[in-house]
């Protein structure tokens, strides 16, 4: 049985994920005595499962515009002071090989465990105490913070909330940070699933389900936001990088527009086949550019059932426009269980963008996914964890 005792530290970090460990390391390097508490059996569980087990740890193209927040300028300060090159220096120090996959996305060559091992090594070097299997039951504040846990009571001058959001509940995700924030008078932007597959229930879009397994490069848009990556049809609806990206901007009731042939003039391509006066029918013609099952579906919905040479110019234009401007109407998402991240969270308008400290609660810091900052797919959210954790850690170190 774990001994229940009272302990004191300068800083208690609640949550041993990417943001929490970075904050702990940075603060401890500055001379602070730091304890990390995590309710899981090991730290960094979300790191370990990310990127197919190789962890997409950052992106070469980190820009504030790639982040969503009710307070749009909030990420600027932290991101400007901790850049991808800074994290790459840490990997270099620990001899961790990495590679760029696409679109600036950086992955470990070997395993995501390399990242966790590196962070724990840095914790050990900086004398951070990391405790796992510890459940925090309450956080109170008078002259100092009192943190009650399953391992006893702790006191500290500062507490860092780094417990993340509600996405990927199998990693132990909870709404703990939101509860503590509300307790101290901080507002919380309603959390919703982000970077999440979308589902379709309307009769008009049920054909989407019949194409499960098909993937192709597309351009998707919702409002003014556009992404050009791969789309995947699933048994429930749509997924794939392009769809996950646009899902963070989609609102219930809105349509999503899909261009199945981005960068091509499909009307001209079909017109050339028509001019050749062959007997090719719609499905065969469309399957030159689209996966066969998708070609048959699009031809069945939008094309005349006769040889292409017999199509009118209007019919050619109609099928071309349908492929370039296909509107679908999601009825919902697959929820937090399938979401990569959480949209919303602790309102950043109550936090300092330089330090991550709550303006009206001295000593209380909010970092990573717990805050209302959500990045694009492709390493942006991990980089926010590093940058926000570093910002809080630097502020704690400077307190002296």
mmCIF file of C-alpha atoms in Angstrom:
data_model
loop_
_atom_site.group_PDB
_atom_site.id
_atom_site.type_symbol
_atom_site.label_atom_id
_atom_site.label_comp_id
_atom_site.label_asym_id
_atom_site.label_seq_id
_atom_site.Cartn_x
_atom_site.Cartn_y
_atom_site.Cartn_z
ATOM 1 C CA UNK A 1 0.000 0.000 0.000
ATOM 2 C CA UNK A 2 1.278 3.456 -0.896
ATOM 3 C CA UNK A 3 2.389 5.529 2.072
ATOM 4 C CA UNK A 4 0.149 8.552 2.627
ATOM 5 C CA UNK A 5 2.256 11.539 3.653
ATOM 6 C CA UNK A 6 2.265 15.296 3.194
ATOM 7 C CA UNK A 7 4.887 16.600 0.778
ATOM 8 C CA UNK A 8 5.879 20.058 -0.391
ATOM 9 C CA UNK A 9 7.327 21.292 -3.659
ATOM 10 C CA UNK A 10 7.671 24.523 -5.567
ATOM 11 C CA UNK A 11 5.542 23.261 -8.448
ATOM 12 C CA UNK A 12 3.048 20.439 -8.848
ATOM 13 C CA UNK A 13 2.264 19.484 -12.438
ATOM 14 C CA UNK A 14 -0.976 17.522 -12.745
ATOM 15 C CA UNK A 15 -0.689 15.416 -15.883
ATOM 16 C CA UNK A 16 2.313 13.581 -17.289
ATOM 17 C CA UNK A 17 1.699 14.105 -20.988
ATOM 18 C CA UNK A 18 3.697 16.119 -23.503
ATOM 19 C CA UNK A 19 2.818 19.544 -22.077
ATOM 20 C CA UNK A 20 3.141 18.555 -18.436
ATOM 21 C CA UNK A 21 6.536 16.924 -18.813
ATOM 22 C CA UNK A 22 7.873 19.857 -20.844
ATOM 23 C CA UNK A 23 6.695 22.327 -18.195
ATOM 24 C CA UNK A 24 8.222 20.224 -15.425
ATOM 25 C CA UNK A 25 11.583 19.905 -17.182
ATOM 26 C CA UNK A 26 11.785 23.613 -17.992
ATOM 27 C CA UNK A 27 10.840 24.743 -14.487
ATOM 28 C CA UNK A 28 13.228 22.277 -12.850
ATOM 29 C CA UNK A 29 16.099 23.379 -15.073
ATOM 30 C CA UNK A 30 15.491 26.846 -13.615
ATOM 31 C CA UNK A 31 15.959 25.548 -10.108
ATOM 32 C CA UNK A 32 12.376 24.811 -9.099
ATOM 33 C CA UNK A 33 11.507 21.656 -7.151
ATOM 34 C CA UNK A 34 8.883 19.932 -9.298
ATOM 35 C CA UNK A 35 6.565 16.959 -8.809
ATOM 36 C CA UNK A 36 4.561 15.471 -11.689
ATOM 37 C CA UNK A 37 1.402 13.531 -10.809
ATOM 38 C CA UNK A 38 -0.283 11.274 -13.353
ATOM 39 C CA UNK A 39 -3.241 8.955 -12.807
ATOM 40 C CA UNK A 40 -2.087 6.455 -15.443
ATOM 41 C CA UNK A 41 0.342 3.610 -14.848
ATOM 42 C CA UNK A 42 2.861 5.342 -17.103
ATOM 43 C CA UNK A 43 3.323 8.848 -18.432
ATOM 44 C CA UNK A 44 2.932 9.910 -22.060
ATOM 45 C CA UNK A 45 0.210 7.478 -23.078
ATOM 46 C CA UNK A 46 -1.076 9.755 -25.841
ATOM 47 C CA UNK A 47 2.487 10.212 -27.111
ATOM 48 C CA UNK A 48 2.930 6.445 -27.336
ATOM 49 C CA UNK A 49 -0.117 5.848 -29.552
ATOM 50 C CA UNK A 50 0.319 8.904 -31.765
ATOM 51 C CA UNK A 51 1.437 8.851 -35.378
ATOM 52 C CA UNK A 52 0.877 5.130 -35.732
ATOM 53 C CA UNK A 53 3.300 4.558 -32.863
ATOM 54 C CA UNK A 54 5.966 6.879 -34.247
ATOM 55 C CA UNK A 55 4.718 10.208 -32.855
ATOM 56 C CA UNK A 56 4.255 13.120 -35.233
ATOM 57 C CA UNK A 57 6.040 15.336 -32.713
ATOM 58 C CA UNK A 58 6.041 18.674 -34.585
ATOM 59 C CA UNK A 59 5.752 20.310 -37.995
ATOM 60 C CA UNK A 60 8.254 22.421 -39.901
ATOM 61 C CA UNK A 61 5.531 24.926 -40.761
ATOM 62 C CA UNK A 62 4.332 25.971 -37.311
ATOM 63 C CA UNK A 63 2.301 29.177 -37.639
ATOM 64 C CA UNK A 64 -0.270 30.749 -35.300
ATOM 65 C CA UNK A 65 -2.793 30.694 -38.167
ATOM 66 C CA UNK A 66 -2.789 26.886 -37.923
ATOM 67 C CA UNK A 67 -4.478 27.032 -34.520
ATOM 68 C CA UNK A 68 -8.097 27.531 -33.465
ATOM 69 C CA UNK A 69 -9.071 29.439 -30.327
ATOM 70 C CA UNK A 70 -11.815 31.822 -29.248
ATOM 71 C CA UNK A 71 -8.884 34.113 -28.419
ATOM 72 C CA UNK A 72 -7.135 33.923 -31.791
ATOM 73 C CA UNK A 73 -3.917 35.728 -30.871
ATOM 74 C CA UNK A 74 -3.312 33.756 -27.691
ATOM 75 C CA UNK A 75 -0.933 31.127 -29.189
ATOM 76 C CA UNK A 76 1.394 33.721 -30.769
ATOM 77 C CA UNK A 77 3.653 34.368 -27.776
ATOM 78 C CA UNK A 78 4.384 30.767 -26.796
ATOM 79 C CA UNK A 79 4.864 29.651 -30.404
ATOM 80 C CA UNK A 80 7.267 32.506 -31.106
ATOM 81 C CA UNK A 81 9.485 31.503 -28.182
ATOM 82 C CA UNK A 82 9.621 27.747 -28.764
ATOM 83 C CA UNK A 83 10.083 26.609 -32.339
ATOM 84 C CA UNK A 84 10.433 23.255 -34.109
ATOM 85 C CA UNK A 85 14.222 23.763 -34.205
ATOM 86 C CA UNK A 86 14.250 23.882 -30.404
ATOM 87 C CA UNK A 87 12.608 20.488 -30.124
ATOM 88 C CA UNK A 88 14.891 19.062 -32.813
ATOM 89 C CA UNK A 89 17.871 20.148 -30.707
ATOM 90 C CA UNK A 90 16.479 18.084 -27.857
ATOM 91 C CA UNK A 91 16.168 15.057 -30.165
ATOM 92 C CA UNK A 92 19.728 15.601 -31.333
ATOM 93 C CA UNK A 93 20.964 15.634 -27.749
ATOM 94 C CA UNK A 94 19.367 12.214 -27.207
ATOM 95 C CA UNK A 95 20.408 10.813 -30.606
ATOM 96 C CA UNK A 96 16.822 10.205 -31.719
ATOM 97 C CA UNK A 97 16.526 9.797 -35.517
ATOM 98 C CA UNK A 98 13.563 11.376 -37.272
ATOM 99 C CA UNK A 99 12.208 12.028 -40.744
ATOM 100 C CA UNK A 100 9.808 14.306 -42.581
ATOM 101 C CA UNK A 101 6.870 12.341 -43.937
ATOM 102 C CA UNK A 102 4.906 14.986 -45.881
ATOM 103 C CA UNK A 103 3.674 18.548 -45.529
ATOM 104 C CA UNK A 104 6.348 19.302 -42.937
ATOM 105 C CA UNK A 105 5.208 16.513 -40.596
ATOM 106 C CA UNK A 106 8.082 15.121 -38.515
ATOM 107 C CA UNK A 107 8.077 11.584 -37.100
ATOM 108 C CA UNK A 108 10.437 9.368 -35.112
ATOM 109 C CA UNK A 109 12.273 6.837 -37.270
ATOM 110 C CA UNK A 110 11.909 4.147 -34.633
ATOM 111 C CA UNK A 111 9.200 4.529 -32.018
ATOM 112 C CA UNK A 112 7.171 7.092 -30.103
ATOM 113 C CA UNK A 113 8.628 5.529 -26.975
ATOM 114 C CA UNK A 114 11.882 7.300 -27.861
ATOM 115 C CA UNK A 115 10.118 10.602 -27.084
ATOM 116 C CA UNK A 116 8.795 9.389 -23.715
ATOM 117 C CA UNK A 117 12.182 7.937 -22.789
ATOM 118 C CA UNK A 118 13.829 11.248 -23.713
ATOM 119 C CA UNK A 119 11.400 13.275 -21.605
ATOM 120 C CA UNK A 120 11.852 10.991 -18.610
ATOM 121 C CA UNK A 121 15.621 11.218 -18.979
ATOM 122 C CA UNK A 122 15.351 14.999 -18.988
ATOM 123 C CA UNK A 123 13.126 14.810 -15.888
ATOM 124 C CA UNK A 124 15.683 12.659 -14.115
ATOM 125 C CA UNK A 125 18.532 14.973 -15.071
ATOM 126 C CA UNK A 126 16.594 17.998 -13.757
ATOM 127 C CA UNK A 127 15.536 16.116 -10.588
ATOM 128 C CA UNK A 128 11.824 16.167 -11.409
ATOM 129 C CA UNK A 129 9.901 13.653 -9.329
ATOM 130 C CA UNK A 130 7.449 11.758 -11.546
ATOM 131 C CA UNK A 131 4.702 9.810 -9.772
ATOM 132 C CA UNK A 132 2.261 7.544 -11.606
ATOM 133 C CA UNK A 133 -0.929 5.779 -10.505
ATOM 134 C CA UNK A 134 -1.762 8.858 -8.452
ATOM 135 C CA UNK A 135 -5.308 10.185 -8.565
ATOM 136 C CA UNK A 136 -5.787 13.841 -7.639
ATOM 137 C CA UNK A 137 -9.018 14.287 -5.684
ATOM 138 C CA UNK A 138 -8.958 17.993 -4.884
ATOM 139 C CA UNK A 139 -6.992 21.210 -5.370
ATOM 140 C CA UNK A 140 -7.364 24.069 -2.887
ATOM 141 C CA UNK A 141 -5.574 27.351 -2.409
ATOM 142 C CA UNK A 142 -4.864 29.592 0.564
ATOM 143 C CA UNK A 143 -1.309 30.872 1.013
ATOM 144 C CA UNK A 144 -0.205 27.896 -1.071
ATOM 145 C CA UNK A 145 -1.941 25.223 -3.078
ATOM 146 C CA UNK A 146 -2.986 22.046 -1.332
ATOM 147 C CA UNK A 147 -3.360 19.030 -3.597
ATOM 148 C CA UNK A 148 -5.048 15.969 -2.151
ATOM 149 C CA UNK A 149 -4.292 12.671 -3.882
ATOM 150 C CA UNK A 150 -4.493 8.928 -3.484
ATOM 151 C CA UNK A 151 -0.814 9.089 -2.466
ATOM 152 C CA UNK A 152 -1.303 11.694 0.251
ATOM 153 C CA UNK A 153 -1.403 15.479 0.379
ATOM 154 C CA UNK A 154 0.967 17.835 -1.422
ATOM 155 C CA UNK A 155 1.557 21.558 -1.025
ATOM 156 C CA UNK A 156 3.127 23.880 -3.555
ATOM 157 C CA UNK A 157 3.438 27.510 -4.536
ATOM 158 C CA UNK A 158 2.181 26.716 -8.058
ATOM 159 C CA UNK A 159 -0.013 24.140 -9.784
ATOM 160 C CA UNK A 160 0.080 23.414 -13.507
ATOM 161 C CA UNK A 161 -3.042 21.884 -15.099
ATOM 162 C CA UNK A 162 -1.769 19.634 -17.890
ATOM 163 C CA UNK A 163 -4.402 16.904 -17.940
ATOM 164 C CA UNK A 164 -5.479 17.483 -21.537
ATOM 165 C CA UNK A 165 -8.985 17.409 -22.950
ATOM 166 C CA UNK A 166 -11.623 14.742 -23.584
ATOM 167 C CA UNK A 167 -10.246 13.187 -26.762
ATOM 168 C CA UNK A 168 -9.021 9.570 -26.844
ATOM 169 C CA UNK A 169 -10.606 8.500 -23.523
ATOM 170 C CA UNK A 170 -8.762 5.149 -23.663
ATOM 171 C CA UNK A 171 -5.617 7.082 -22.684
ATOM 172 C CA UNK A 172 -7.307 8.202 -19.464
ATOM 173 C CA UNK A 173 -8.611 11.544 -20.749
ATOM 174 C CA UNK A 174 -11.065 13.261 -18.397
ATOM 175 C CA UNK A 175 -12.591 16.680 -17.807
ATOM 176 C CA UNK A 176 -10.579 17.136 -14.595
ATOM 177 C CA UNK A 177 -8.855 20.354 -15.734
ATOM 178 C CA UNK A 178 -12.224 21.923 -16.576
ATOM 179 C CA UNK A 179 -13.603 21.080 -13.127
ATOM 180 C CA UNK A 180 -10.623 22.676 -11.375
ATOM 181 C CA UNK A 181 -10.774 25.716 -13.663
ATOM 182 C CA UNK A 182 -14.454 26.307 -12.864
ATOM 183 C CA UNK A 183 -13.713 25.833 -9.160
ATOM 184 C CA UNK A 184 -11.271 28.758 -9.361
ATOM 185 C CA UNK A 185 -13.655 30.929 -11.354
ATOM 186 C CA UNK A 186 -12.238 30.373 -14.844
ATOM 187 C CA UNK A 187 -14.687 29.945 -17.706
ATOM 188 C CA UNK A 188 -14.602 26.947 -20.008
ATOM 189 C CA UNK A 189 -15.403 27.008 -23.718
ATOM 190 C CA UNK A 190 -17.692 24.042 -24.423
ATOM 191 C CA UNK A 191 -15.417 21.095 -25.355
ATOM 192 C CA UNK A 192 -16.272 19.324 -28.619
ATOM 193 C CA UNK A 193 -14.469 16.677 -30.692
ATOM 194 C CA UNK A 194 -11.849 18.006 -33.124
ATOM 195 C CA UNK A 195 -9.971 16.341 -35.989
ATOM 196 C CA UNK A 196 -12.725 13.741 -35.993
ATOM 197 C CA UNK A 197 -14.450 11.565 -38.622
ATOM 198 C CA UNK A 198 -17.899 12.764 -39.680
ATOM 199 C CA UNK A 199 -20.985 10.580 -39.973
ATOM 200 C CA UNK A 200 -23.940 10.719 -42.345
ATOM 201 C CA UNK A 201 -27.506 9.710 -41.543
ATOM 202 C CA UNK A 202 -29.601 11.621 -44.067
ATOM 203 C CA UNK A 203 -31.147 9.470 -46.786
ATOM 204 C CA UNK A 204 -29.625 11.629 -49.521
ATOM 205 C CA UNK A 205 -26.092 10.855 -48.335
ATOM 206 C CA UNK A 206 -26.444 7.173 -47.454
ATOM 207 C CA UNK A 207 -24.545 6.242 -50.619
ATOM 208 C CA UNK A 208 -21.384 7.413 -48.835
ATOM 209 C CA UNK A 209 -21.514 4.309 -46.606
ATOM 210 C CA UNK A 210 -21.418 1.957 -49.593
ATOM 211 C CA UNK A 211 -17.924 3.150 -50.556
ATOM 212 C CA UNK A 212 -16.153 2.179 -47.318
ATOM 213 C CA UNK A 213 -12.432 1.611 -47.835
ATOM 214 C CA UNK A 214 -11.991 3.943 -50.805
ATOM 215 C CA UNK A 215 -9.335 6.640 -50.425
ATOM 216 C CA UNK A 216 -8.298 9.373 -52.852
ATOM 217 C CA UNK A 217 -6.709 12.857 -52.853
ATOM 218 C CA UNK A 218 -9.334 15.602 -52.746
ATOM 219 C CA UNK A 219 -9.892 19.242 -51.903
ATOM 220 C CA UNK A 220 -12.464 19.814 -49.136
ATOM 221 C CA UNK A 221 -13.921 23.109 -48.041
ATOM 222 C CA UNK A 222 -16.276 24.462 -45.427
ATOM 223 C CA UNK A 223 -16.929 28.163 -45.587
ATOM 224 C CA UNK A 224 -13.632 29.840 -46.475
ATOM 225 C CA UNK A 225 -11.434 27.057 -45.047
ATOM 226 C CA UNK A 226 -9.900 24.659 -47.595
ATOM 227 C CA UNK A 227 -7.668 21.594 -47.198
ATOM 228 C CA UNK A 228 -6.169 19.413 -49.904
ATOM 229 C CA UNK A 229 -5.186 15.954 -48.690
ATOM 230 C CA UNK A 230 -6.552 12.395 -48.738
ATOM 231 C CA UNK A 231 -10.191 11.491 -48.096
ATOM 232 C CA UNK A 232 -11.294 8.088 -46.784
ATOM 233 C CA UNK A 233 -14.800 6.638 -47.070
ATOM 234 C CA UNK A 234 -15.802 4.624 -43.986
ATOM 235 C CA UNK A 235 -18.757 2.439 -43.041
ATOM 236 C CA UNK A 236 -20.142 5.385 -41.031
ATOM 237 C CA UNK A 237 -19.181 8.310 -43.241
ATOM 238 C CA UNK A 238 -15.961 10.112 -44.114
ATOM 239 C CA UNK A 239 -12.490 10.324 -42.600
ATOM 240 C CA UNK A 240 -8.895 10.752 -43.792
ATOM 241 C CA UNK A 241 -6.577 13.738 -43.298
ATOM 242 C CA UNK A 242 -8.546 16.204 -45.435
ATOM 243 C CA UNK A 243 -11.811 15.427 -43.688
ATOM 244 C CA UNK A 244 -10.277 15.455 -40.206
ATOM 245 C CA UNK A 245 -8.817 18.883 -40.904
ATOM 246 C CA UNK A 246 -12.093 20.370 -42.090
ATOM 247 C CA UNK A 247 -14.037 18.752 -39.223
ATOM 248 C CA UNK A 248 -12.524 21.259 -36.784
ATOM 249 C CA UNK A 249 -14.207 24.070 -38.736
ATOM 250 C CA UNK A 250 -17.510 22.308 -39.492
ATOM 251 C CA UNK A 251 -20.650 23.245 -37.571
ATOM 252 C CA UNK A 252 -23.805 21.094 -37.396
ATOM 253 C CA UNK A 253 -26.141 21.895 -40.261
ATOM 254 C CA UNK A 254 -23.375 23.052 -42.602
ATOM 255 C CA UNK A 255 -22.500 21.338 -45.866
ATOM 256 C CA UNK A 256 -18.983 20.257 -46.776
ATOM 257 C CA UNK A 257 -17.881 20.642 -50.381
ATOM 258 C CA UNK A 258 -15.578 18.043 -51.948
ATOM 259 C CA UNK A 259 -13.595 18.378 -55.163
ATOM 260 C CA UNK A 260 -12.836 14.805 -56.226
ATOM 261 C CA UNK A 261 -10.411 15.927 -58.946
ATOM 262 C CA UNK A 262 -8.513 18.944 -57.607
ATOM 263 C CA UNK A 263 -6.355 20.757 -60.119
ATOM 264 C CA UNK A 264 -7.957 19.075 -63.143
ATOM 265 C CA UNK A 265 -10.466 20.312 -65.709
ATOM 266 C CA UNK A 266 -12.801 17.332 -65.732
ATOM 267 C CA UNK A 267 -15.186 18.840 -68.259
ATOM 268 C CA UNK A 268 -12.336 19.121 -70.743
ATOM 269 C CA UNK A 269 -11.102 15.600 -70.026
ATOM 270 C CA UNK A 270 -14.537 14.112 -70.614
ATOM 271 C CA UNK A 271 -15.016 16.329 -73.682
ATOM 272 C CA UNK A 272 -11.843 14.876 -75.190
ATOM 273 C CA UNK A 273 -13.225 11.338 -74.769
ATOM 274 C CA UNK A 274 -16.509 12.407 -76.337
ATOM 275 C CA UNK A 275 -14.701 13.878 -79.334
ATOM 276 C CA UNK A 276 -12.894 10.578 -79.862
ATOM 277 C CA UNK A 277 -16.347 9.115 -80.647
ATOM 278 C CA UNK A 278 -15.738 5.920 -78.689
ATOM 279 C CA UNK A 279 -18.489 3.802 -77.141
ATOM 280 C CA UNK A 280 -17.208 4.166 -73.571
ATOM 281 C CA UNK A 281 -19.992 4.647 -71.008
ATOM 282 C CA UNK A 282 -19.943 6.845 -67.926
ATOM 283 C CA UNK A 283 -18.560 4.416 -65.301
ATOM 284 C CA UNK A 284 -15.689 3.360 -67.542
ATOM 285 C CA UNK A 285 -14.882 6.963 -68.427
ATOM 286 C CA UNK A 286 -14.931 8.188 -64.816
ATOM 287 C CA UNK A 287 -12.847 5.239 -63.594
ATOM 288 C CA UNK A 288 -9.915 6.626 -65.588
ATOM 289 C CA UNK A 289 -9.573 9.240 -62.854
ATOM 290 C CA UNK A 290 -11.631 7.955 -59.912
ATOM 291 C CA UNK A 291 -11.587 4.656 -57.992
ATOM 292 C CA UNK A 292 -13.880 2.213 -59.759
ATOM 293 C CA UNK A 293 -16.620 1.960 -57.132
ATOM 294 C CA UNK A 294 -16.720 5.735 -56.738
ATOM 295 C CA UNK A 295 -16.808 6.157 -60.519
ATOM 296 C CA UNK A 296 -19.838 3.836 -60.749
ATOM 297 C CA UNK A 297 -21.599 5.719 -57.935
ATOM 298 C CA UNK A 298 -20.995 9.141 -59.481
ATOM 299 C CA UNK A 299 -22.016 7.930 -62.939
ATOM 300 C CA UNK A 300 -25.164 6.339 -61.526
ATOM 301 C CA UNK A 301 -26.156 9.580 -59.798
ATOM 302 C CA UNK A 302 -25.168 12.188 -62.359
ATOM 303 C CA UNK A 303 -24.500 10.680 -65.799
ATOM 304 C CA UNK A 304 -26.770 9.491 -68.656
ATOM 305 C CA UNK A 305 -26.870 5.711 -69.098
ATOM 306 C CA UNK A 306 -25.516 5.689 -72.629
ATOM 307 C CA UNK A 307 -22.165 5.973 -74.434
ATOM 308 C CA UNK A 308 -20.274 9.186 -73.744
ATOM 309 C CA UNK A 309 -20.332 10.112 -77.431
ATOM 310 C CA UNK A 310 -24.107 10.512 -77.123
ATOM 311 C CA UNK A 311 -23.964 12.860 -74.137
ATOM 312 C CA UNK A 312 -24.960 16.465 -74.598
ATOM 313 C CA UNK A 313 -22.500 19.189 -73.673
ATOM 314 C CA UNK A 314 -24.844 19.994 -70.789
ATOM 315 C CA UNK A 315 -24.594 16.415 -69.492
ATOM 316 C CA UNK A 316 -20.790 16.523 -69.675
ATOM 317 C CA UNK A 317 -20.780 19.808 -67.786
ATOM 318 C CA UNK A 318 -23.181 18.445 -65.152
ATOM 319 C CA UNK A 319 -21.120 15.377 -64.237
ATOM 320 C CA UNK A 320 -17.906 17.428 -64.256
ATOM 321 C CA UNK A 321 -19.381 20.028 -61.927
ATOM 322 C CA UNK A 322 -20.770 17.295 -59.678
ATOM 323 C CA UNK A 323 -17.306 15.795 -59.271
ATOM 324 C CA UNK A 324 -15.672 19.179 -58.638
ATOM 325 C CA UNK A 325 -18.425 20.529 -56.363
ATOM 326 C CA UNK A 326 -19.941 17.590 -54.489
ATOM 327 C CA UNK A 327 -21.815 18.793 -51.404
ATOM 328 C CA UNK A 328 -22.377 16.390 -48.513
ATOM 329 C CA UNK A 329 -24.267 17.031 -45.283
ATOM 330 C CA UNK A 330 -22.808 15.396 -42.156
ATOM 331 C CA UNK A 331 -25.243 14.673 -39.343
ATOM 332 C CA UNK A 332 -22.582 14.494 -36.643
ATOM 333 C CA UNK A 333 -19.161 13.228 -35.628
ATOM 334 C CA UNK A 334 -17.802 9.967 -34.258
ATOM 335 C CA UNK A 335 -17.267 11.708 -30.938
ATOM 336 C CA UNK A 336 -14.374 11.976 -28.517
ATOM 337 C CA UNK A 337 -13.565 8.268 -28.819
ATOM 338 C CA UNK A 338 -12.358 8.841 -32.394
ATOM 339 C CA UNK A 339 -11.292 12.491 -32.112
ATOM 340 C CA UNK A 340 -7.603 13.336 -32.287
ATOM 341 C CA UNK A 341 -8.038 16.455 -30.134
ATOM 342 C CA UNK A 342 -10.510 18.531 -28.151
ATOM 343 C CA UNK A 343 -11.850 21.832 -29.432
ATOM 344 C CA UNK A 344 -12.623 24.344 -26.710
ATOM 345 C CA UNK A 345 -11.418 24.053 -23.138
ATOM 346 C CA UNK A 346 -10.322 26.527 -20.494
ATOM 347 C CA UNK A 347 -10.920 30.028 -21.831
ATOM 348 C CA UNK A 348 -7.555 31.563 -22.736
ATOM 349 C CA UNK A 349 -8.932 35.066 -22.224
ATOM 350 C CA UNK A 350 -8.422 34.413 -18.521
ATOM 351 C CA UNK A 351 -4.770 33.374 -19.026
ATOM 352 C CA UNK A 352 -1.538 35.247 -19.705
ATOM 353 C CA UNK A 353 -0.329 34.379 -23.212
ATOM 354 C CA UNK A 354 3.288 34.808 -22.076
ATOM 355 C CA UNK A 355 3.198 32.677 -18.920
ATOM 356 C CA UNK A 356 0.023 30.518 -19.206
ATOM 357 C CA UNK A 357 -0.878 31.683 -15.688
ATOM 358 C CA UNK A 358 -4.454 32.474 -14.714
ATOM 359 C CA UNK A 359 -4.655 36.241 -14.431
ATOM 360 C CA UNK A 360 -6.869 36.177 -11.322
ATOM 361 C CA UNK A 361 -5.431 33.033 -9.684
ATOM 362 C CA UNK A 362 -1.692 33.560 -9.093
ATOM 363 C CA UNK A 363 0.195 30.290 -9.240
ATOM 364 C CA UNK A 364 -2.355 28.412 -11.351
ATOM 365 C CA UNK A 365 -1.166 27.574 -14.883
ATOM 366 C CA UNK A 366 -3.027 25.947 -17.786
ATOM 367 C CA UNK A 367 -1.160 24.329 -20.688
ATOM 368 C CA UNK A 368 -1.557 21.985 -23.630
ATOM 369 C CA UNK A 369 -4.922 20.618 -24.701
ATOM 370 C CA UNK A 370 -6.575 21.712 -21.447
ATOM 371 C CA UNK A 371 -6.583 25.265 -22.812
ATOM 372 C CA UNK A 372 -8.782 26.460 -25.665
ATOM 373 C CA UNK A 373 -6.102 26.063 -28.333
ATOM 374 C CA UNK A 374 -6.384 23.395 -31.027
ATOM 375 C CA UNK A 375 -3.986 22.856 -33.908
ATOM 376 C CA UNK A 376 -4.253 21.299 -37.335
ATOM 377 C CA UNK A 377 -3.490 17.661 -37.969
ATOM 378 C CA UNK A 378 0.194 16.955 -38.547
ATOM 379 C CA UNK A 379 2.234 17.677 -35.407
ATOM 380 C CA UNK A 380 0.687 21.063 -34.583
ATOM 381 C CA UNK A 381 -0.957 19.921 -31.360
ATOM 382 C CA UNK A 382 2.179 18.294 -30.019
ATOM 383 C CA UNK A 383 4.064 21.459 -30.786
ATOM 384 C CA UNK A 384 1.499 23.479 -28.849
ATOM 385 C CA UNK A 385 2.104 21.100 -25.927
ATOM 386 C CA UNK A 386 5.873 21.718 -26.099
ATOM 387 C CA UNK A 387 5.502 25.494 -26.589
ATOM 388 C CA UNK A 388 2.865 26.095 -23.899
ATOM 389 C CA UNK A 389 4.674 23.813 -21.454
ATOM 390 C CA UNK A 390 7.928 25.624 -22.121
ATOM 391 C CA UNK A 391 6.249 29.019 -21.628
ATOM 392 C CA UNK A 392 4.810 27.997 -18.268
ATOM 393 C CA UNK A 393 8.084 26.368 -17.212
ATOM 394 C CA UNK A 394 10.080 29.478 -18.058
ATOM 395 C CA UNK A 395 7.671 31.661 -16.099
ATOM 396 C CA UNK A 396 7.917 29.354 -13.081
ATOM 397 C CA UNK A 397 11.714 29.360 -13.299
ATOM 398 C CA UNK A 398 11.792 33.154 -13.403
ATOM 399 C CA UNK A 399 9.713 33.447 -10.234
ATOM 400 C CA UNK A 400 12.832 32.698 -8.160
#
